């Protein structure tokens, strides 16, 4: 079974419109170009200025640090019975927490723990 669909207005007065007598719809008008209002222009310029100020502020606050001065160190050979705590207490400045010095020595010598072996060489900061 088939169905036939007829568009509304296809018949006028019971007749089918001929190709020559058919009414043509006018061509759609070209849309006018987009125009910003004064308020729109102010908003666009304001956003542009905010973005430029943000980028300029980020550029001003970015700076590079200069090279750090080298740390003066000496080599210490671990004697039998010596501990990292004992070495750290010898190196620590007066009033400095020995625990902090132990951690600094571990980081400086890349030690996995505070355990030492006799004959091991450590790098210890001077002063």
mmCIF file of N, CA and C in Angstrom:
data_model
loop_
_atom_site.group_PDB
_atom_site.id
_atom_site.type_symbol
_atom_site.label_atom_id
_atom_site.label_comp_id
_atom_site.label_asym_id
_atom_site.label_seq_id
_atom_site.Cartn_x
_atom_site.Cartn_y
_atom_site.Cartn_z
ATOM 1 N N UNK A 1 0.837 -1.173 0.000
ATOM 2 C CA UNK A 1 0.000 0.000 0.000
ATOM 3 C C UNK A 1 0.879 1.232 0.000
ATOM 4 N N UNK A 2 0.503 2.233 -0.780
ATOM 5 C CA UNK A 2 1.278 3.459 -0.827
ATOM 6 C C UNK A 2 0.428 4.626 -0.385
ATOM 7 N N UNK A 3 1.156 5.645 0.015
ATOM 8 C CA UNK A 3 0.469 6.847 0.480
ATOM 9 C C UNK A 3 0.967 8.027 -0.338
ATOM 10 N N UNK A 4 0.075 8.945 -0.584
ATOM 11 C CA UNK A 4 0.425 10.149 -1.323
ATOM 12 C C UNK A 4 0.184 11.322 -0.398
ATOM 13 N N UNK A 5 1.169 12.185 -0.334
ATOM 14 C CA UNK A 5 1.048 13.365 0.513
ATOM 15 C C UNK A 5 0.978 14.578 -0.390
ATOM 16 N N UNK A 6 0.020 15.445 -0.081
ATOM 17 C CA UNK A 6 -0.154 16.655 -0.875
ATOM 18 C C UNK A 6 0.087 17.841 0.045
ATOM 19 N N UNK A 7 0.924 18.740 -0.408
ATOM 20 C CA UNK A 7 1.224 19.924 0.395
ATOM 21 C C UNK A 7 0.023 20.840 0.423
ATOM 22 N N UNK A 8 -0.190 21.531 1.567
ATOM 23 C CA UNK A 8 -1.319 22.457 1.635
ATOM 24 C C UNK A 8 -1.169 23.550 0.595
ATOM 25 N N UNK A 9 -2.220 23.918 -0.002
ATOM 26 C CA UNK A 9 -2.230 24.990 -0.993
ATOM 27 C C UNK A 9 -1.786 24.534 -2.370
ATOM 28 N N UNK A 10 -1.679 23.194 -2.554
ATOM 29 C CA UNK A 10 -1.252 22.701 -3.856
ATOM 30 C C UNK A 10 -2.343 22.898 -4.894
ATOM 31 N N UNK A 11 -3.575 22.879 -4.447
ATOM 32 C CA UNK A 11 -4.695 23.057 -5.375
ATOM 33 C C UNK A 11 -5.344 24.392 -5.109
ATOM 34 N N UNK A 12 -5.607 25.107 -6.180
ATOM 35 C CA UNK A 12 -6.337 26.360 -6.056
ATOM 36 C C UNK A 12 -7.540 26.261 -6.988
ATOM 37 N N UNK A 13 -8.613 26.317 -6.352
ATOM 38 C CA UNK A 13 -9.841 26.256 -7.142
ATOM 39 C C UNK A 13 -9.989 24.941 -7.858
ATOM 40 N N UNK A 14 -9.423 23.871 -7.326
ATOM 41 C CA UNK A 14 -9.562 22.559 -7.910
ATOM 42 C C UNK A 14 -8.605 22.282 -9.039
ATOM 43 N N UNK A 15 -7.709 23.219 -9.339
ATOM 44 C CA UNK A 15 -6.768 22.988 -10.428
ATOM 45 C C UNK A 15 -5.356 22.862 -9.861
ATOM 46 N N UNK A 16 -4.548 22.114 -10.549
ATOM 47 C CA UNK A 16 -3.143 22.040 -10.158
ATOM 48 C C UNK A 16 -2.415 23.188 -10.818
ATOM 49 N N UNK A 17 -1.549 23.803 -10.095
ATOM 50 C CA UNK A 17 -0.847 24.943 -10.692
ATOM 51 C C UNK A 17 0.149 24.468 -11.734
ATOM 52 N N UNK A 18 0.226 25.212 -12.798
ATOM 53 C CA UNK A 18 1.186 24.858 -13.858
ATOM 54 C C UNK A 18 2.531 25.501 -13.517
ATOM 55 N N UNK A 19 3.549 25.039 -14.162
ATOM 56 C CA UNK A 19 4.883 25.555 -13.883
ATOM 57 C C UNK A 19 4.988 27.025 -14.260
ATOM 58 N N UNK A 20 4.319 27.439 -15.310
ATOM 59 C CA UNK A 20 4.425 28.827 -15.742
ATOM 60 C C UNK A 20 3.618 29.743 -14.848
ATOM 61 N N UNK A 21 2.487 29.274 -14.352
ATOM 62 C CA UNK A 21 1.626 30.143 -13.570
ATOM 63 C C UNK A 21 1.852 30.033 -12.071
ATOM 64 N N UNK A 22 2.793 29.249 -11.643
ATOM 65 C CA UNK A 22 3.015 29.067 -10.204
ATOM 66 C C UNK A 22 3.617 30.329 -9.611
ATOM 67 N N UNK A 23 3.166 30.609 -8.421
ATOM 68 C CA UNK A 23 3.716 31.778 -7.726
ATOM 69 C C UNK A 23 5.073 31.408 -7.136
ATOM 70 N N UNK A 24 5.956 32.284 -7.241
ATOM 71 C CA UNK A 24 7.268 32.064 -6.649
ATOM 72 C C UNK A 24 7.379 32.871 -5.372
ATOM 73 N N UNK A 25 7.995 32.222 -4.429
ATOM 74 C CA UNK A 25 8.231 32.952 -3.181
ATOM 75 C C UNK A 25 9.432 33.862 -3.386
ATOM 76 N N UNK A 26 9.396 34.995 -2.769
ATOM 77 C CA UNK A 26 10.554 35.883 -2.919
ATOM 78 C C UNK A 26 11.774 35.247 -2.247
ATOM 79 N N UNK A 27 12.928 35.484 -2.809
ATOM 80 C CA UNK A 27 14.169 34.939 -2.256
ATOM 81 C C UNK A 27 14.400 35.546 -0.875
ATOM 82 N N UNK A 28 14.894 34.747 0.052
ATOM 83 C CA UNK A 28 15.132 35.307 1.376
ATOM 84 C C UNK A 28 16.173 36.411 1.308
ATOM 85 N N UNK A 29 15.948 37.440 2.116
ATOM 86 C CA UNK A 29 16.867 38.571 2.116
ATOM 87 C C UNK A 29 18.165 38.186 2.809
ATOM 88 N N UNK A 30 19.223 38.735 2.328
ATOM 89 C CA UNK A 30 20.508 38.513 2.991
ATOM 90 C C UNK A 30 20.461 39.227 4.341
ATOM 91 N N UNK A 31 20.926 38.523 5.384
ATOM 92 C CA UNK A 31 20.874 39.120 6.713
ATOM 93 C C UNK A 31 21.913 40.221 6.822
ATOM 94 N N UNK A 32 21.556 41.229 7.582
ATOM 95 C CA UNK A 32 22.461 42.354 7.790
ATOM 96 C C UNK A 32 23.660 41.878 8.612
ATOM 97 N N UNK A 33 24.832 42.450 8.396
ATOM 98 C CA UNK A 33 25.995 42.042 9.175
ATOM 99 C C UNK A 33 25.783 42.350 10.662
ATOM 100 N N UNK A 34 26.455 41.579 11.494
ATOM 101 C CA UNK A 34 26.326 41.747 12.929
ATOM 102 C C UNK A 34 26.941 43.066 13.347
ATOM 103 N N UNK A 35 26.198 43.813 14.140
ATOM 104 C CA UNK A 35 26.688 45.102 14.610
ATOM 105 C C UNK A 35 26.600 45.131 16.117
ATOM 106 N N UNK A 36 27.652 45.607 16.746
ATOM 107 C CA UNK A 36 27.667 45.720 18.196
ATOM 108 C C UNK A 36 27.119 47.071 18.612
ATOM 109 N N UNK A 37 26.394 47.036 19.676
ATOM 110 C CA UNK A 37 25.911 48.298 20.239
ATOM 111 C C UNK A 37 27.057 48.951 20.990
ATOM 112 N N UNK A 38 26.836 50.145 21.450
ATOM 113 C CA UNK A 38 27.873 50.841 22.223
ATOM 114 C C UNK A 38 28.210 50.041 23.470
ATOM 115 N N UNK A 39 27.211 49.506 24.134
ATOM 116 C CA UNK A 39 27.448 48.701 25.331
ATOM 117 C C UNK A 39 28.276 47.461 24.978
ATOM 118 N N UNK A 40 27.969 46.823 23.854
ATOM 119 C CA UNK A 40 28.714 45.650 23.429
ATOM 120 C C UNK A 40 30.171 45.969 23.160
ATOM 121 N N UNK A 41 30.426 47.111 22.515
ATOM 122 C CA UNK A 41 31.808 47.518 22.256
ATOM 123 C C UNK A 41 32.562 47.761 23.555
ATOM 124 N N UNK A 42 31.895 48.393 24.521
ATOM 125 C CA UNK A 42 32.537 48.649 25.816
ATOM 126 C C UNK A 42 32.872 47.329 26.513
ATOM 127 N N UNK A 43 31.977 46.365 26.456
ATOM 128 C CA UNK A 43 32.218 45.070 27.086
ATOM 129 C C UNK A 43 33.387 44.359 26.413
ATOM 130 N N UNK A 44 33.431 44.356 25.087
ATOM 131 C CA UNK A 44 34.515 43.691 24.361
ATOM 132 C C UNK A 44 35.855 44.349 24.689
ATOM 133 N N UNK A 45 35.919 45.667 24.687
ATOM 134 C CA UNK A 45 37.173 46.355 25.017
ATOM 135 C C UNK A 45 37.567 46.105 26.472
ATOM 136 N N UNK A 46 36.585 46.097 27.357
ATOM 137 C CA UNK A 46 36.884 45.831 28.770
ATOM 138 C C UNK A 46 37.471 44.449 28.973
ATOM 139 N N UNK A 47 36.905 43.438 28.311
ATOM 140 C CA UNK A 47 37.438 42.076 28.416
ATOM 141 C C UNK A 47 38.847 41.994 27.837
ATOM 142 N N UNK A 48 39.068 42.671 26.716
ATOM 143 C CA UNK A 48 40.401 42.662 26.110
ATOM 144 C C UNK A 48 41.423 43.299 27.042
ATOM 145 N N UNK A 49 41.048 44.390 27.692
ATOM 146 C CA UNK A 49 41.971 45.038 28.627
ATOM 147 C C UNK A 49 42.241 44.163 29.845
ATOM 148 N N UNK A 50 41.221 43.475 30.348
ATOM 149 C CA UNK A 50 41.420 42.579 31.489
ATOM 150 C C UNK A 50 42.364 41.433 31.134
ATOM 151 N N UNK A 51 42.200 40.864 29.961
ATOM 152 C CA UNK A 51 43.077 39.775 29.532
ATOM 153 C C UNK A 51 44.504 40.281 29.364
ATOM 154 N N UNK A 52 44.661 41.450 28.758
ATOM 155 C CA UNK A 52 46.008 42.009 28.566
ATOM 156 C C UNK A 52 46.656 42.341 29.911
ATOM 157 N N UNK A 53 45.883 42.868 30.854
ATOM 158 C CA UNK A 53 46.435 43.189 32.175
ATOM 159 C C UNK A 53 46.824 41.923 32.915
ATOM 160 N N UNK A 54 46.039 40.880 32.793
ATOM 161 C CA UNK A 54 46.381 39.610 33.439
ATOM 162 C C UNK A 54 47.651 39.016 32.871
ATOM 163 N N UNK A 55 47.798 39.060 31.555
ATOM 164 C CA UNK A 55 49.006 38.527 30.930
ATOM 165 C C UNK A 55 50.215 39.378 31.297
ATOM 166 N N UNK A 56 50.031 40.684 31.346
ATOM 167 C CA UNK A 56 51.134 41.568 31.728
ATOM 168 C C UNK A 56 51.523 41.378 33.180
ATOM 169 N N UNK A 57 50.536 41.183 34.056
ATOM 170 C CA UNK A 57 50.825 40.952 35.471
ATOM 171 C C UNK A 57 51.566 39.658 35.693
ATOM 172 N N UNK A 58 51.214 38.630 34.931
ATOM 173 C CA UNK A 58 51.909 37.351 35.052
ATOM 174 C C UNK A 58 53.343 37.472 34.558
ATOM 175 N N UNK A 59 53.558 38.264 33.520
ATOM 176 C CA UNK A 59 54.909 38.427 32.989
ATOM 177 C C UNK A 59 55.788 39.220 33.950
ATOM 178 N N UNK A 60 55.204 40.191 34.653
ATOM 179 C CA UNK A 60 55.976 40.999 35.587
ATOM 180 C C UNK A 60 56.380 40.176 36.801
ATOM 181 N N UNK A 61 55.499 39.312 37.281
ATOM 182 C CA UNK A 61 55.791 38.557 38.495
ATOM 183 C C UNK A 61 56.703 37.359 38.247
ATOM 184 N N UNK A 62 56.915 36.965 37.017
ATOM 185 C CA UNK A 62 57.774 35.816 36.726
ATOM 186 C C UNK A 62 59.226 36.283 36.691
ATOM 187 N N UNK A 63 60.047 35.650 37.473
ATOM 188 C CA UNK A 63 61.470 35.953 37.452
ATOM 189 C C UNK A 63 62.258 34.694 37.795
ATOM 190 N N UNK A 64 63.452 34.658 37.331
ATOM 191 C CA UNK A 64 64.299 33.488 37.560
ATOM 192 C C UNK A 64 65.250 33.768 38.715
ATOM 193 N N UNK A 65 65.492 32.740 39.501
ATOM 194 C CA UNK A 65 66.478 32.860 40.568
ATOM 195 C C UNK A 65 67.863 32.678 39.979
ATOM 196 N N UNK A 66 68.795 33.355 40.574
ATOM 197 C CA UNK A 66 70.173 33.197 40.146
ATOM 198 C C UNK A 66 70.750 31.913 40.738
ATOM 199 N N UNK A 67 71.934 31.574 40.339
ATOM 200 C CA UNK A 67 72.545 30.357 40.868
ATOM 201 C C UNK A 67 72.845 30.511 42.357
ATOM 202 N N UNK A 68 72.656 29.430 43.075
ATOM 203 C CA UNK A 68 72.947 29.450 44.507
ATOM 204 C C UNK A 68 74.446 29.268 44.707
ATOM 205 N N UNK A 69 74.958 29.882 45.752
ATOM 206 C CA UNK A 69 76.377 29.656 46.007
ATOM 207 C C UNK A 69 76.600 28.206 46.423
ATOM 208 N N UNK A 70 77.741 27.669 46.077
ATOM 209 C CA UNK A 70 78.048 26.274 46.386
ATOM 210 C C UNK A 70 78.203 26.090 47.895
ATOM 211 N N UNK A 71 77.721 24.943 48.383
ATOM 212 C CA UNK A 71 77.849 24.620 49.799
ATOM 213 C C UNK A 71 79.248 24.042 50.040
ATOM 214 N N UNK A 72 79.922 24.575 51.039
ATOM 215 C CA UNK A 72 81.248 24.065 51.363
ATOM 216 C C UNK A 72 81.080 22.781 52.171
ATOM 217 N N UNK A 73 81.735 21.703 51.719
ATOM 218 C CA UNK A 73 81.587 20.404 52.370
ATOM 219 C C UNK A 73 82.958 19.791 52.634
ATOM 220 N N UNK A 74 82.975 18.811 53.525
ATOM 221 C CA UNK A 74 84.177 18.006 53.758
ATOM 222 C C UNK A 74 83.772 16.540 53.788
ATOM 223 N N UNK A 75 84.704 15.678 53.499
ATOM 224 C CA UNK A 75 84.422 14.240 53.505
ATOM 225 C C UNK A 75 84.808 13.659 54.863
ATOM 226 N N UNK A 76 83.914 12.808 55.365
ATOM 227 C CA UNK A 76 84.135 12.151 56.645
ATOM 228 C C UNK A 76 84.021 10.649 56.408
ATOM 229 N N UNK A 77 85.032 9.895 56.875
ATOM 230 C CA UNK A 77 84.990 8.437 56.784
ATOM 231 C C UNK A 77 84.429 7.916 58.103
ATOM 232 N N UNK A 78 83.383 7.094 58.002
ATOM 233 C CA UNK A 78 82.698 6.582 59.182
ATOM 234 C C UNK A 78 83.595 5.565 59.881
ATOM 235 N N UNK A 79 83.812 5.801 61.184
ATOM 236 C CA UNK A 79 84.623 4.880 62.004
ATOM 237 C C UNK A 79 83.691 3.816 62.593
ATOM 238 N N UNK A 80 84.241 2.676 63.027
ATOM 239 C CA UNK A 80 83.393 1.645 63.645
ATOM 240 C C UNK A 80 82.684 2.212 64.891
ATOM 241 N N UNK A 81 81.390 1.956 64.992
ATOM 242 C CA UNK A 81 80.588 2.417 66.127
ATOM 243 C C UNK A 81 80.027 3.822 65.978
ATOM 244 N N UNK A 82 80.407 4.545 64.932
ATOM 245 C CA UNK A 82 79.889 5.901 64.717
ATOM 246 C C UNK A 82 78.489 5.831 64.123
ATOM 247 N N UNK A 83 77.619 6.761 64.526
ATOM 248 C CA UNK A 83 76.252 6.815 63.998
ATOM 249 C C UNK A 83 76.036 8.134 63.273
ATOM 250 N N UNK A 84 74.992 8.164 62.489
ATOM 251 C CA UNK A 84 74.638 9.404 61.779
ATOM 252 C C UNK A 84 74.243 10.476 62.785
ATOM 253 N N UNK A 85 73.604 10.068 63.872
ATOM 254 C CA UNK A 85 73.213 11.010 64.919
ATOM 255 C C UNK A 85 74.462 11.648 65.542
ATOM 256 N N UNK A 86 75.491 10.837 65.800
ATOM 257 C CA UNK A 86 76.726 11.367 66.397
ATOM 258 C C UNK A 86 77.417 12.341 65.457
ATOM 259 N N UNK A 87 77.476 12.004 64.182
ATOM 260 C CA UNK A 87 78.103 12.898 63.201
ATOM 261 C C UNK A 87 77.295 14.186 63.084
ATOM 262 N N UNK A 88 75.957 14.066 63.063
ATOM 263 C CA UNK A 88 75.092 15.244 62.945
ATOM 264 C C UNK A 88 75.241 16.148 64.155
ATOM 265 N N UNK A 89 75.392 15.564 65.364
ATOM 266 C CA UNK A 89 75.532 16.400 66.568
ATOM 267 C C UNK A 89 76.872 17.132 66.571
ATOM 268 N N UNK A 90 77.902 16.578 65.937
ATOM 269 C CA UNK A 90 79.188 17.261 65.830
ATOM 270 C C UNK A 90 79.112 18.422 64.845
ATOM 271 N N UNK A 91 78.329 18.249 63.793
ATOM 272 C CA UNK A 91 78.232 19.248 62.724
ATOM 273 C C UNK A 91 77.214 20.339 63.045
ATOM 274 N N UNK A 92 76.197 20.043 63.856
ATOM 275 C CA UNK A 92 75.101 20.979 64.114
ATOM 276 C C UNK A 92 75.606 22.248 64.778
ATOM 277 N N UNK A 93 75.036 23.361 64.355
ATOM 278 C CA UNK A 93 75.354 24.649 64.961
ATOM 279 C C UNK A 93 74.700 24.718 66.344
ATOM 280 N N UNK A 94 75.205 25.565 67.227
ATOM 281 C CA UNK A 94 74.586 25.682 68.549
ATOM 282 C C UNK A 94 73.116 26.090 68.431
ATOM 283 N N UNK A 95 72.243 25.354 69.096
ATOM 284 C CA UNK A 95 70.804 25.630 69.072
ATOM 285 C C UNK A 95 70.081 24.999 67.899
ATOM 286 N N UNK A 96 70.800 24.400 66.957
ATOM 287 C CA UNK A 96 70.171 23.763 65.805
ATOM 288 C C UNK A 96 69.691 22.369 66.195
ATOM 289 N N UNK A 97 68.523 21.994 65.733
ATOM 290 C CA UNK A 97 67.951 20.689 66.057
ATOM 291 C C UNK A 97 68.728 19.600 65.321
ATOM 292 N N UNK A 98 69.223 18.617 66.072
ATOM 293 C CA UNK A 98 70.038 17.552 65.490
ATOM 294 C C UNK A 98 69.213 16.717 64.518
ATOM 295 N N UNK A 99 67.896 16.581 64.769
ATOM 296 C CA UNK A 99 67.042 15.811 63.853
ATOM 297 C C UNK A 99 67.037 16.414 62.458
ATOM 298 N N UNK A 100 67.015 17.750 62.395
ATOM 299 C CA UNK A 100 67.045 18.417 61.086
ATOM 300 C C UNK A 100 68.379 18.178 60.383
ATOM 301 N N UNK A 101 69.460 18.166 61.150
ATOM 302 C CA UNK A 101 70.779 17.934 60.562
ATOM 303 C C UNK A 101 70.872 16.500 60.042
ATOM 304 N N UNK A 102 70.314 15.535 60.789
ATOM 305 C CA UNK A 102 70.319 14.141 60.337
ATOM 306 C C UNK A 102 69.576 14.029 59.008
ATOM 307 N N UNK A 103 68.414 14.653 58.901
ATOM 308 C CA UNK A 103 67.650 14.618 57.637
ATOM 309 C C UNK A 103 68.420 15.276 56.495
ATOM 310 N N UNK A 104 69.092 16.393 56.805
ATOM 311 C CA UNK A 104 69.855 17.083 55.767
ATOM 312 C C UNK A 104 71.025 16.221 55.293
ATOM 313 N N UNK A 105 71.693 15.526 56.229
ATOM 314 C CA UNK A 105 72.791 14.628 55.854
ATOM 315 C C UNK A 105 72.287 13.450 55.019
ATOM 316 N N UNK A 106 71.106 12.928 55.361
ATOM 317 C CA UNK A 106 70.533 11.832 54.572
ATOM 318 C C UNK A 106 70.262 12.279 53.138
ATOM 319 N N UNK A 107 69.674 13.477 52.982
ATOM 320 C CA UNK A 107 69.382 13.989 51.642
ATOM 321 C C UNK A 107 70.664 14.290 50.876
ATOM 322 N N UNK A 108 71.632 14.904 51.552
ATOM 323 C CA UNK A 108 72.873 15.296 50.902
ATOM 324 C C UNK A 108 73.651 14.078 50.405
ATOM 325 N N UNK A 109 73.634 12.987 51.177
ATOM 326 C CA UNK A 109 74.381 11.775 50.815
ATOM 327 C C UNK A 109 73.514 10.716 50.146
ATOM 328 N N UNK A 110 72.236 11.048 49.920
ATOM 329 C CA UNK A 110 71.284 10.141 49.276
ATOM 330 C C UNK A 110 71.243 8.791 49.988
ATOM 331 N N UNK A 111 71.103 8.847 51.306
ATOM 332 C CA UNK A 111 71.042 7.629 52.115
ATOM 333 C C UNK A 111 69.601 7.153 52.229
ATOM 334 N N UNK A 112 69.332 5.868 52.053
ATOM 335 C CA UNK A 112 67.964 5.376 52.184
ATOM 336 C C UNK A 112 67.495 5.332 53.643
ATOM 337 N N UNK A 113 68.448 5.233 54.591
ATOM 338 C CA UNK A 113 68.095 5.222 56.015
ATOM 339 C C UNK A 113 69.239 5.854 56.793
ATOM 340 N N UNK A 114 69.096 5.876 58.108
ATOM 341 C CA UNK A 114 70.136 6.477 58.946
ATOM 342 C C UNK A 114 71.237 5.484 59.292
ATOM 343 N N UNK A 115 71.150 4.257 58.804
ATOM 344 C CA UNK A 115 72.171 3.245 59.095
ATOM 345 C C UNK A 115 73.452 3.496 58.321
ATOM 346 N N UNK A 116 74.596 3.360 59.009
ATOM 347 C CA UNK A 116 75.903 3.565 58.386
ATOM 348 C C UNK A 116 76.749 2.310 58.557
ATOM 349 N N UNK A 117 77.751 2.159 57.696
ATOM 350 C CA UNK A 117 78.712 1.065 57.835
ATOM 351 C C UNK A 117 80.102 1.652 58.001
ATOM 352 N N UNK A 118 80.950 0.969 58.727
ATOM 353 C CA UNK A 118 82.324 1.452 58.947
ATOM 354 C C UNK A 118 83.037 1.531 57.613
ATOM 355 N N UNK A 119 83.769 2.616 57.409
ATOM 356 C CA UNK A 119 84.499 2.835 56.161
ATOM 357 C C UNK A 119 83.721 3.594 55.116
ATOM 358 N N UNK A 120 82.461 3.823 55.351
ATOM 359 C CA UNK A 120 81.618 4.568 54.405
ATOM 360 C C UNK A 120 82.049 6.036 54.425
ATOM 361 N N UNK A 121 82.058 6.682 53.268
ATOM 362 C CA UNK A 121 82.437 8.093 53.173
ATOM 363 C C UNK A 121 81.186 8.930 53.055
ATOM 364 N N UNK A 122 81.082 9.959 53.913
ATOM 365 C CA UNK A 122 79.945 10.878 53.898
ATOM 366 C C UNK A 122 80.416 12.271 53.545
ATOM 367 N N UNK A 123 79.548 13.030 52.904
ATOM 368 C CA UNK A 123 79.799 14.437 52.643
ATOM 369 C C UNK A 123 79.048 15.220 53.709
ATOM 370 N N UNK A 124 79.781 16.055 54.447
ATOM 371 C CA UNK A 124 79.213 16.785 55.573
ATOM 372 C C UNK A 124 79.450 18.280 55.350
ATOM 373 N N UNK A 125 78.415 19.119 55.517
ATOM 374 C CA UNK A 125 78.616 20.563 55.337
ATOM 375 C C UNK A 125 79.535 21.131 56.423
ATOM 376 N N UNK A 126 80.363 22.084 56.018
ATOM 377 C CA UNK A 126 81.276 22.727 56.959
ATOM 378 C C UNK A 126 80.558 23.917 57.571
ATOM 379 N N UNK A 127 80.698 24.082 58.872
ATOM 380 C CA UNK A 127 80.154 25.245 59.581
ATOM 381 C C UNK A 127 78.772 25.127 59.973
#
